[in-house]
Structure formats: C-alpha cells, structure tokens
C-alpha cells in the first residue's frame, strides 16, 4: 500500500475537519496548549508534504527552507498577513486561504457592531441591570443609522456585503479602495478619496487587509479628519490602527465611539487604556466565529491541503501563479 502524505498541524484545530483530513493523509499534530517552538516545527517539516498553519506563526522562506517535500501550506483564514507570500512563491509552495465562505458572517458581525454601538446597547443593558430605568442618562442616547453615511475603507467582497446591509438600513454608502469598483450602480455605492470619506462619514468602517501600506493608516491625523460625533469600526486587522492615537481621539472627543473586533495588541489586556475610555465596544476577533462558517473554513483548509499534497490545484490559492494545474 502507498504511504499516505504527511501533514503537520502546528496547533489545535476543529476535530471534524481534522477527522476529514485524516481520511486522506497522515496527520502529525502539535497538541500541547503552548505554541509549538519554531525550531521543532522546522524539524517536523523536514519530513512533511503539507502544513496546516495555526497562528501565531510567521510563515516565510526560513520556515520552509529545509522542507524538501513540502508541497502546500494552508491556514483557516482569509487574511494572510502572517505569511510572506513572495517567499513561498520563490520556494515553489502554493498557499491556500479561505475566501468567500466567511463573507456574510464577517459582514454580519461588522453590522452588528455598528448597530450595537450606535444604539448603545451594552450601556443600556448595564443601566437596566443596575436597577435604574427612569431618567435615562445621555450615555445611552443612541444615534440613527438611517439618513446617515457609512464610509467603508477596503471594499472587497466583505465590504460589499456590509454595504448591502447598510443600504437596507437607509444609509448612504461611500467607500475608499485602492481602485474604484466598476459595480457602484449595482450596489448604490460611491468611491471617495480617503480624506473626503473621513469628512463625510458618520460611521467609518475599516475592512482593509494589513499590508505595509495600511499599517497604522488610522493615526492621529486620520482621526482628526473624522467627524467629532462619528463611530469608528475596525473588523480588518488591529495594526491598521495606531491604538494610542485611537485612545487619544476617544478621550479628547475627536471622535465619538469605537467598535472593534480586532485590536493591537491581541489579546487586548483587560486593563488596557482603550477599555478605560467607556467609549469602546470590543469583541475578541470573532468575525468569522460561527459554527457553520468555521466548519466551512476548516473543511476548505483541509481541501486545500489534500489537493496540494497530491499536486492537484488548490481550490483557494493566494499565489495562483504557482498553483498546480
Ligand atoms: C480571517 O479569516 O482572516 C479572520 O480574521 C479570521 O482569522
């Protein structure tokens, strides 16, 4: 009988997706709760055909340089800011991610943050549980979404899904992207230069990927250009925002409120100054974290790996130019 390809999994992943993967390959998994030491992972990769990468892990040329049989790396995420794609391409290793399957789920979370923050739902709940009801304080007075303007920064597929929800709520939708899209008429959206978007938007929602260009894009001058009563939302990646600048903008009244699913640092310590502002709603990077979507993402990751170890085309490949034919 032919030997099954060996796939290294450097951390804990969903059991059902792992069981599916095991039907096709031999799995060697790091099952400790601690992060797998990098040097040990490099040892394991010497014998491996595939890697299911689990964060935190820097995936780069150095990681794979002594892994002569490695044919594929995949990770259960659409974002790949921890991966040096160019270096994998140079090493001839296709990298698989999980686009599309999470679009609606992340858009739902983004819009939930917008609604929850705008209507001060958490503060209202706190008010009720504290036994008060009459004489409502101003910190639970919400803001409308209808007849207001949403500005989306990073108008990929998830941005478009957010824009459809905003239109259904009666919002005007502006966006900023590297390039204007060609389907503005379809989605009733309007491209704006960044400064104009910041000046016009009541809600600014960041959906951009983390790159050298977007690192700390939201800095002191960014927040100064926003309206003083605006809500800032980040569902992209934490380091797109200069967190100190955001804390200052909230404390000085430069902007009104922040709703964040991603932060810098992650995890955000419970005593972080952001949480002392009383003007921030923070969730722990749960954008794609629903049972069905995590299932879909991990099965797609397994499918990327199963295809790759057999030198078949990965269903979702980032460096498509070296995907198997
Ligand atoms: C993604 O898919 O990139 C999400 O942020 C989950 O990590």
mmCIF file of C-alpha atoms and ligand atoms in Angstrom:
data_model
loop_
_atom_site.group_PDB
_atom_site.id
_atom_site.type_symbol
_atom_site.label_atom_id
_atom_site.label_comp_id
_atom_site.label_asym_id
_atom_site.label_seq_id
_atom_site.Cartn_x
_atom_site.Cartn_y
_atom_site.Cartn_z
ATOM 1 C CA UNK A 1 0.000 0.000 0.000
ATOM 2 C CA UNK A 2 1.267 3.511 -0.838
ATOM 3 C CA UNK A 3 2.379 5.576 2.150
ATOM 4 C CA UNK A 4 -0.021 8.451 2.871
ATOM 5 C CA UNK A 5 1.352 12.010 2.585
ATOM 6 C CA UNK A 6 2.347 13.521 5.932
ATOM 7 C CA UNK A 7 0.703 16.765 7.026
ATOM 8 C CA UNK A 8 1.915 18.754 10.025
ATOM 9 C CA UNK A 9 -0.665 20.719 12.035
ATOM 10 C CA UNK A 10 1.180 23.025 14.436
ATOM 11 C CA UNK A 11 -1.723 23.581 16.855
ATOM 12 C CA UNK A 12 -5.304 22.797 17.754
ATOM 13 C CA UNK A 13 -7.983 22.815 15.023
ATOM 14 C CA UNK A 14 -11.599 21.616 14.755
ATOM 15 C CA UNK A 15 -11.933 17.863 15.347
ATOM 16 C CA UNK A 16 -14.411 17.253 12.481
ATOM 17 C CA UNK A 17 -12.153 18.897 9.886
ATOM 18 C CA UNK A 18 -9.153 17.033 11.291
ATOM 19 C CA UNK A 19 -11.030 13.715 11.053
ATOM 20 C CA UNK A 20 -11.824 14.543 7.412
ATOM 21 C CA UNK A 21 -8.168 15.382 6.750
ATOM 22 C CA UNK A 22 -7.061 12.100 8.367
ATOM 23 C CA UNK A 23 -9.135 10.144 5.834
ATOM 24 C CA UNK A 24 -6.690 11.354 3.164
ATOM 25 C CA UNK A 25 -3.329 11.957 4.830
ATOM 26 C CA UNK A 26 -1.272 11.048 7.868
ATOM 27 C CA UNK A 27 -1.545 13.878 10.378
ATOM 28 C CA UNK A 28 1.227 14.854 12.768
ATOM 29 C CA UNK A 29 -0.261 17.387 15.194
ATOM 30 C CA UNK A 30 1.165 19.560 17.976
ATOM 31 C CA UNK A 31 -1.442 19.014 20.700
ATOM 32 C CA UNK A 32 0.153 20.974 23.543
ATOM 33 C CA UNK A 33 -1.647 24.130 24.639
ATOM 34 C CA UNK A 34 1.631 26.057 24.310
ATOM 35 C CA UNK A 35 2.763 27.481 20.959
ATOM 36 C CA UNK A 36 4.919 24.947 19.092
ATOM 37 C CA UNK A 37 8.588 26.027 19.213
ATOM 38 C CA UNK A 38 9.635 27.167 15.738
ATOM 39 C CA UNK A 39 12.806 25.062 15.655
ATOM 40 C CA UNK A 40 10.802 21.925 16.479
ATOM 41 C CA UNK A 41 8.295 22.747 13.766
ATOM 42 C CA UNK A 42 11.162 23.127 11.271
ATOM 43 C CA UNK A 43 12.366 19.636 12.301
ATOM 44 C CA UNK A 44 8.900 18.152 11.702
ATOM 45 C CA UNK A 45 8.640 19.926 8.330
ATOM 46 C CA UNK A 46 11.773 18.123 7.073
ATOM 47 C CA UNK A 47 9.586 15.031 6.623
ATOM 48 C CA UNK A 48 6.294 16.736 5.728
ATOM 49 C CA UNK A 49 4.279 17.025 2.495
ATOM 50 C CA UNK A 50 1.931 19.689 3.825
ATOM 51 C CA UNK A 51 1.491 22.200 6.658
ATOM 52 C CA UNK A 52 -1.786 23.331 8.217
ATOM 53 C CA UNK A 53 -0.570 26.571 9.733
ATOM 54 C CA UNK A 54 -2.115 27.672 13.037
ATOM 55 C CA UNK A 55 -1.425 31.176 14.371
ATOM 56 C CA UNK A 56 0.651 32.544 15.943
ATOM 57 C CA UNK A 57 3.199 31.530 13.326
ATOM 58 C CA UNK A 58 5.341 33.523 10.894
ATOM 59 C CA UNK A 59 5.187 31.584 7.641
ATOM 60 C CA UNK A 60 8.159 32.521 5.485
ATOM 61 C CA UNK A 61 11.080 31.253 3.427
ATOM 62 C CA UNK A 62 13.106 30.452 6.532
ATOM 63 C CA UNK A 63 10.379 28.130 7.854
ATOM 64 C CA UNK A 64 10.342 26.010 4.703
ATOM 65 C CA UNK A 65 13.968 26.124 3.603
ATOM 66 C CA UNK A 66 14.794 22.637 4.940
ATOM 67 C CA UNK A 67 11.498 21.021 3.928
ATOM 68 C CA UNK A 68 12.272 19.399 0.576
ATOM 69 C CA UNK A 69 8.946 17.526 0.248
ATOM 70 C CA UNK A 70 6.634 20.349 1.292
ATOM 71 C CA UNK A 71 4.003 20.862 -1.421
ATOM 72 C CA UNK A 72 1.375 23.039 0.249
ATOM 73 C CA UNK A 73 0.663 25.319 3.208
ATOM 74 C CA UNK A 74 -2.870 26.331 4.165
ATOM 75 C CA UNK A 75 -4.477 28.245 7.015
ATOM 76 C CA UNK A 76 -8.128 28.604 8.091
ATOM 77 C CA UNK A 77 -8.357 32.360 7.468
ATOM 78 C CA UNK A 78 -8.900 34.691 4.557
ATOM 79 C CA UNK A 79 -6.212 37.078 5.884
ATOM 80 C CA UNK A 80 -2.573 36.091 5.470
ATOM 81 C CA UNK A 81 -0.637 38.973 6.990
ATOM 82 C CA UNK A 82 1.496 36.422 8.927
ATOM 83 C CA UNK A 83 2.582 34.833 5.626
ATOM 84 C CA UNK A 84 5.351 36.034 3.282
ATOM 85 C CA UNK A 85 3.648 35.000 0.054
ATOM 86 C CA UNK A 86 6.578 36.085 -2.169
ATOM 87 C CA UNK A 87 8.976 33.849 -0.227
ATOM 88 C CA UNK A 88 6.637 30.837 -0.535
ATOM 89 C CA UNK A 89 6.247 31.511 -4.244
ATOM 90 C CA UNK A 90 10.019 31.588 -4.576
ATOM 91 C CA UNK A 91 10.186 28.258 -2.728
ATOM 92 C CA UNK A 92 7.520 26.876 -5.115
ATOM 93 C CA UNK A 93 4.936 26.287 -2.379
ATOM 94 C CA UNK A 94 1.290 27.187 -3.070
ATOM 95 C CA UNK A 95 -0.506 28.825 -0.134
ATOM 96 C CA UNK A 96 -4.235 28.231 0.471
ATOM 97 C CA UNK A 97 -6.611 30.566 2.339
ATOM 98 C CA UNK A 98 -10.395 30.636 2.880
ATOM 99 C CA UNK A 99 -12.074 33.440 0.923
ATOM 100 C CA UNK A 100 -15.796 33.679 0.143
ATOM 101 C CA UNK A 101 -17.123 31.174 2.728
ATOM 102 C CA UNK A 102 -16.870 33.767 5.511
ATOM 103 C CA UNK A 103 -18.067 36.902 3.694
ATOM 104 C CA UNK A 104 -21.616 37.091 5.006
ATOM 105 C CA UNK A 105 -20.615 36.047 8.534
ATOM 106 C CA UNK A 106 -17.968 38.764 8.869
ATOM 107 C CA UNK A 107 -20.346 41.337 7.350
ATOM 108 C CA UNK A 108 -22.998 40.328 9.902
ATOM 109 C CA UNK A 109 -20.533 40.862 12.754
ATOM 110 C CA UNK A 110 -19.438 44.229 11.346
ATOM 111 C CA UNK A 111 -23.017 45.390 11.043
ATOM 112 C CA UNK A 112 -23.873 44.023 14.497
ATOM 113 C CA UNK A 113 -21.044 46.139 15.928
ATOM 114 C CA UNK A 114 -22.355 49.192 14.071
ATOM 115 C CA UNK A 115 -25.908 48.693 15.403
ATOM 116 C CA UNK A 116 -24.838 47.773 18.940
ATOM 117 C CA UNK A 117 -22.501 50.739 19.247
ATOM 118 C CA UNK A 118 -24.834 53.238 17.569
ATOM 119 C CA UNK A 119 -27.732 52.361 19.861
ATOM 120 C CA UNK A 120 -25.509 51.961 22.944
ATOM 121 C CA UNK A 121 -26.935 48.523 23.645
ATOM 122 C CA UNK A 122 -24.239 47.477 26.135
ATOM 123 C CA UNK A 123 -24.591 50.683 28.185
ATOM 124 C CA UNK A 124 -28.377 50.295 28.116
ATOM 125 C CA UNK A 125 -28.165 46.740 29.415
ATOM 126 C CA UNK A 126 -25.820 47.891 32.172
ATOM 127 C CA UNK A 127 -28.307 50.650 33.033
ATOM 128 C CA UNK A 128 -31.155 48.131 33.343
ATOM 129 C CA UNK A 129 -29.168 45.609 35.385
ATOM 130 C CA UNK A 130 -28.126 48.390 37.771
ATOM 131 C CA UNK A 131 -31.830 48.744 38.657
ATOM 132 C CA UNK A 132 -32.385 52.231 37.182
ATOM 133 C CA UNK A 133 -34.976 52.852 34.470
ATOM 134 C CA UNK A 134 -36.359 56.376 34.787
ATOM 135 C CA UNK A 135 -34.274 59.411 33.848
ATOM 136 C CA UNK A 136 -32.224 57.864 31.172
ATOM 137 C CA UNK A 137 -28.647 59.193 31.072
ATOM 138 C CA UNK A 138 -27.138 60.658 27.917
ATOM 139 C CA UNK A 139 -24.651 57.801 27.577
ATOM 140 C CA UNK A 140 -27.495 55.541 26.416
ATOM 141 C CA UNK A 141 -28.885 58.046 23.905
ATOM 142 C CA UNK A 142 -28.251 56.356 20.562
ATOM 143 C CA UNK A 143 -27.598 57.561 17.063
ATOM 144 C CA UNK A 144 -29.687 56.744 13.995
ATOM 145 C CA UNK A 145 -28.329 54.790 11.089
ATOM 146 C CA UNK A 146 -30.994 55.755 8.566
ATOM 147 C CA UNK A 147 -30.248 59.021 6.752
ATOM 148 C CA UNK A 148 -26.628 58.797 7.868
ATOM 149 C CA UNK A 149 -23.487 57.935 5.927
ATOM 150 C CA UNK A 150 -21.294 54.853 6.170
ATOM 151 C CA UNK A 151 -17.744 55.054 4.789
ATOM 152 C CA UNK A 152 -16.116 51.689 4.121
ATOM 153 C CA UNK A 153 -12.327 51.536 3.758
ATOM 154 C CA UNK A 154 -11.386 48.366 1.850
ATOM 155 C CA UNK A 155 -14.252 47.490 -0.452
ATOM 156 C CA UNK A 156 -13.645 43.815 -1.207
ATOM 157 C CA UNK A 157 -16.348 41.153 -1.104
ATOM 158 C CA UNK A 158 -16.941 41.609 2.642
ATOM 159 C CA UNK A 159 -17.175 45.392 2.221
ATOM 160 C CA UNK A 160 -19.831 44.879 -0.444
ATOM 161 C CA UNK A 161 -21.789 42.591 1.924
ATOM 162 C CA UNK A 162 -21.631 45.294 4.613
ATOM 163 C CA UNK A 163 -22.791 47.908 2.090
ATOM 164 C CA UNK A 164 -25.903 45.837 1.228
ATOM 165 C CA UNK A 165 -26.866 45.748 4.911
ATOM 166 C CA UNK A 166 -26.267 49.492 5.274
ATOM 167 C CA UNK A 167 -28.442 50.276 2.249
ATOM 168 C CA UNK A 168 -31.239 48.166 3.776
ATOM 169 C CA UNK A 169 -30.975 50.381 6.882
ATOM 170 C CA UNK A 170 -31.370 53.530 4.759
ATOM 171 C CA UNK A 171 -27.723 54.605 4.866
ATOM 172 C CA UNK A 172 -25.733 56.308 2.143
ATOM 173 C CA UNK A 173 -22.610 54.250 1.415
ATOM 174 C CA UNK A 174 -19.244 55.721 0.433
ATOM 175 C CA UNK A 175 -16.070 53.700 0.118
ATOM 176 C CA UNK A 176 -12.353 54.051 -0.404
ATOM 177 C CA UNK A 177 -10.318 51.373 -2.109
ATOM 178 C CA UNK A 178 -7.037 51.077 -3.976
ATOM 179 C CA UNK A 179 -9.124 51.333 -7.164
ATOM 180 C CA UNK A 180 -12.735 52.470 -7.690
ATOM 181 C CA UNK A 181 -15.014 49.491 -8.366
ATOM 182 C CA UNK A 182 -16.970 49.091 -11.567
ATOM 183 C CA UNK A 183 -20.200 47.970 -9.872
ATOM 184 C CA UNK A 184 -21.163 51.163 -7.970
ATOM 185 C CA UNK A 185 -24.509 51.378 -9.766
ATOM 186 C CA UNK A 186 -25.384 47.824 -8.719
ATOM 187 C CA UNK A 187 -24.652 48.360 -5.023
ATOM 188 C CA UNK A 188 -25.521 52.098 -4.885
ATOM 189 C CA UNK A 189 -22.080 52.945 -3.513
ATOM 190 C CA UNK A 190 -19.791 55.889 -4.266
ATOM 191 C CA UNK A 191 -15.992 55.943 -4.397
ATOM 192 C CA UNK A 192 -14.287 58.764 -2.461
ATOM 193 C CA UNK A 193 -10.725 59.788 -1.774
ATOM 194 C CA UNK A 194 -9.829 58.939 1.829
ATOM 195 C CA UNK A 195 -9.893 62.483 3.263
ATOM 196 C CA UNK A 196 -13.287 63.195 1.735
ATOM 197 C CA UNK A 197 -14.706 59.902 3.002
ATOM 198 C CA UNK A 198 -13.500 60.703 6.544
ATOM 199 C CA UNK A 199 -15.008 64.190 6.430
ATOM 200 C CA UNK A 200 -18.404 62.950 5.197
ATOM 201 C CA UNK A 201 -18.954 59.694 7.104
ATOM 202 C CA UNK A 202 -20.923 59.231 10.330
ATOM 203 C CA UNK A 203 -19.635 55.675 10.586
ATOM 204 C CA UNK A 204 -16.164 54.751 9.290
ATOM 205 C CA UNK A 205 -15.644 51.002 8.910
ATOM 206 C CA UNK A 206 -12.182 49.571 8.174
ATOM 207 C CA UNK A 207 -12.242 46.296 6.230
ATOM 208 C CA UNK A 208 -8.825 46.564 4.571
ATOM 209 C CA UNK A 209 -6.146 43.852 4.765
ATOM 210 C CA UNK A 210 -2.974 44.530 6.773
ATOM 211 C CA UNK A 211 -0.134 45.426 4.406
ATOM 212 C CA UNK A 212 2.895 47.745 4.519
ATOM 213 C CA UNK A 213 0.591 50.445 3.082
ATOM 214 C CA UNK A 214 -2.237 50.012 5.609
ATOM 215 C CA UNK A 215 -0.075 49.569 8.756
ATOM 216 C CA UNK A 216 -1.041 52.452 11.117
ATOM 217 C CA UNK A 217 -3.172 54.050 8.382
ATOM 218 C CA UNK A 218 -5.577 55.144 11.142
ATOM 219 C CA UNK A 219 -3.302 57.539 13.018
ATOM 220 C CA UNK A 220 -3.696 60.901 14.737
ATOM 221 C CA UNK A 221 -4.308 62.814 11.516
ATOM 222 C CA UNK A 222 -6.798 60.187 10.295
ATOM 223 C CA UNK A 223 -8.944 60.590 13.426
ATOM 224 C CA UNK A 224 -8.688 64.396 13.238
ATOM 225 C CA UNK A 225 -10.268 64.247 9.780
ATOM 226 C CA UNK A 226 -13.295 62.299 11.068
ATOM 227 C CA UNK A 227 -16.461 63.996 12.350
ATOM 228 C CA UNK A 228 -16.481 64.544 16.121
ATOM 229 C CA UNK A 229 -19.678 62.532 16.514
ATOM 230 C CA UNK A 230 -18.552 59.661 14.266
ATOM 231 C CA UNK A 231 -18.290 55.971 15.100
ATOM 232 C CA UNK A 232 -15.053 54.184 14.138
ATOM 233 C CA UNK A 233 -15.278 50.457 13.385
ATOM 234 C CA UNK A 234 -12.407 48.026 12.693
ATOM 235 C CA UNK A 235 -13.092 44.478 11.510
ATOM 236 C CA UNK A 236 -9.925 44.260 9.330
ATOM 237 C CA UNK A 237 -6.717 43.862 11.323
ATOM 238 C CA UNK A 238 -5.621 45.512 14.584
ATOM 239 C CA UNK A 239 -2.286 47.022 13.452
ATOM 240 C CA UNK A 240 -4.048 49.088 10.758
ATOM 241 C CA UNK A 241 -4.872 51.330 13.719
ATOM 242 C CA UNK A 242 -2.384 53.211 15.878
ATOM 243 C CA UNK A 243 -4.076 52.231 19.152
ATOM 244 C CA UNK A 244 -2.563 55.110 21.180
ATOM 245 C CA UNK A 245 -3.895 57.582 18.611
ATOM 246 C CA UNK A 246 -7.344 55.956 18.835
ATOM 247 C CA UNK A 247 -7.362 56.173 22.648
ATOM 248 C CA UNK A 248 -6.377 59.860 22.439
ATOM 249 C CA UNK A 249 -9.037 60.547 19.793
ATOM 250 C CA UNK A 250 -11.723 58.983 22.019
ATOM 251 C CA UNK A 251 -10.549 60.733 25.196
ATOM 252 C CA UNK A 252 -10.222 64.146 23.539
ATOM 253 C CA UNK A 253 -13.611 63.934 21.787
ATOM 254 C CA UNK A 254 -12.017 63.935 18.339
ATOM 255 C CA UNK A 255 -14.351 61.017 17.580
ATOM 256 C CA UNK A 256 -17.364 59.718 19.487
ATOM 257 C CA UNK A 257 -17.011 55.948 19.831
ATOM 258 C CA UNK A 258 -15.159 52.888 18.581
ATOM 259 C CA UNK A 259 -16.342 49.345 17.872
ATOM 260 C CA UNK A 260 -13.533 46.885 17.268
ATOM 261 C CA UNK A 261 -13.359 43.184 16.516
ATOM 262 C CA UNK A 262 -9.599 43.384 16.017
ATOM 263 C CA UNK A 263 -7.094 45.236 18.181
ATOM 264 C CA UNK A 264 -3.397 45.855 18.550
ATOM 265 C CA UNK A 265 -2.288 44.151 20.718
ATOM 266 C CA UNK A 266 -4.280 40.928 20.540
ATOM 267 C CA UNK A 267 -5.252 39.714 23.056
ATOM 268 C CA UNK A 268 -6.129 43.129 24.469
ATOM 269 C CA UNK A 269 -5.302 43.177 28.225
ATOM 270 C CA UNK A 270 -8.371 43.701 30.428
ATOM 271 C CA UNK A 271 -6.832 46.868 31.907
ATOM 272 C CA UNK A 272 -5.872 48.416 28.548
ATOM 273 C CA UNK A 273 -6.472 52.218 28.310
ATOM 274 C CA UNK A 274 -8.859 51.627 25.388
ATOM 275 C CA UNK A 275 -11.226 49.852 27.770
ATOM 276 C CA UNK A 276 -10.968 52.701 30.304
ATOM 277 C CA UNK A 277 -12.382 55.234 27.825
ATOM 278 C CA UNK A 278 -16.010 53.995 28.263
ATOM 279 C CA UNK A 279 -16.297 54.724 24.562
ATOM 280 C CA UNK A 280 -15.259 51.432 23.040
ATOM 281 C CA UNK A 281 -17.044 48.198 22.275
ATOM 282 C CA UNK A 282 -14.525 45.392 21.785
ATOM 283 C CA UNK A 283 -15.036 41.778 20.696
ATOM 284 C CA UNK A 284 -12.188 39.213 20.631
ATOM 285 C CA UNK A 285 -11.648 38.736 16.851
ATOM 286 C CA UNK A 286 -14.859 36.736 16.315
ATOM 287 C CA UNK A 287 -15.663 37.993 12.798
ATOM 288 C CA UNK A 288 -15.845 34.524 11.264
ATOM 289 C CA UNK A 289 -16.554 32.687 14.507
ATOM 290 C CA UNK A 290 -19.867 30.914 13.955
ATOM 291 C CA UNK A 291 -20.196 27.164 13.951
ATOM 292 C CA UNK A 292 -21.185 26.829 10.300
ATOM 293 C CA UNK A 293 -18.610 29.238 8.951
ATOM 294 C CA UNK A 294 -15.727 27.860 10.996
ATOM 295 C CA UNK A 295 -16.734 24.422 9.722
ATOM 296 C CA UNK A 296 -16.714 25.684 6.122
ATOM 297 C CA UNK A 297 -13.346 27.416 6.612
ATOM 298 C CA UNK A 298 -11.645 24.382 8.145
ATOM 299 C CA UNK A 299 -13.044 21.984 5.544
ATOM 300 C CA UNK A 300 -11.789 24.336 2.805
ATOM 301 C CA UNK A 301 -8.387 24.358 4.528
ATOM 302 C CA UNK A 302 -8.359 20.562 4.568
ATOM 303 C CA UNK A 303 -9.381 20.527 0.878
ATOM 304 C CA UNK A 304 -6.553 22.945 0.038
ATOM 305 C CA UNK A 305 -4.083 20.624 1.785
ATOM 306 C CA UNK A 306 -5.447 17.368 0.339
ATOM 307 C CA UNK A 307 -5.247 18.860 -3.168
ATOM 308 C CA UNK A 308 -1.754 20.279 -2.604
ATOM 309 C CA UNK A 309 -0.128 17.135 -1.229
ATOM 310 C CA UNK A 310 -1.343 15.333 -4.364
ATOM 311 C CA UNK A 311 -0.093 18.196 -6.587
ATOM 312 C CA UNK A 312 -3.655 18.993 -7.652
ATOM 313 C CA UNK A 313 -4.982 22.595 -7.947
ATOM 314 C CA UNK A 314 -5.789 24.136 -4.546
ATOM 315 C CA UNK A 315 -9.446 25.275 -4.548
ATOM 316 C CA UNK A 316 -8.400 28.636 -2.975
ATOM 317 C CA UNK A 317 -4.807 29.588 -3.722
ATOM 318 C CA UNK A 318 -3.289 33.012 -2.965
ATOM 319 C CA UNK A 319 -0.182 32.635 -5.150
ATOM 320 C CA UNK A 320 -2.302 31.311 -8.024
ATOM 321 C CA UNK A 321 0.608 31.646 -10.451
ATOM 322 C CA UNK A 322 2.228 28.553 -8.919
ATOM 323 C CA UNK A 323 -0.971 26.636 -8.161
ATOM 324 C CA UNK A 324 -0.883 23.072 -9.508
ATOM 325 C CA UNK A 325 -2.539 22.609 -12.897
HETATM 326 C C1 LIG B 1 -9.654 35.773 8.704
HETATM 327 O O1 LIG B 1 -10.187 34.848 8.107
HETATM 328 O O2 LIG B 1 -8.665 36.373 8.283
HETATM 329 C C2 LIG B 1 -10.254 36.140 10.014
HETATM 330 O O3 LIG B 1 -9.744 37.322 10.535
HETATM 331 C C3 LIG B 1 -10.066 35.014 10.997
HETATM 332 O O4 LIG B 1 -8.714 34.961 11.358
#
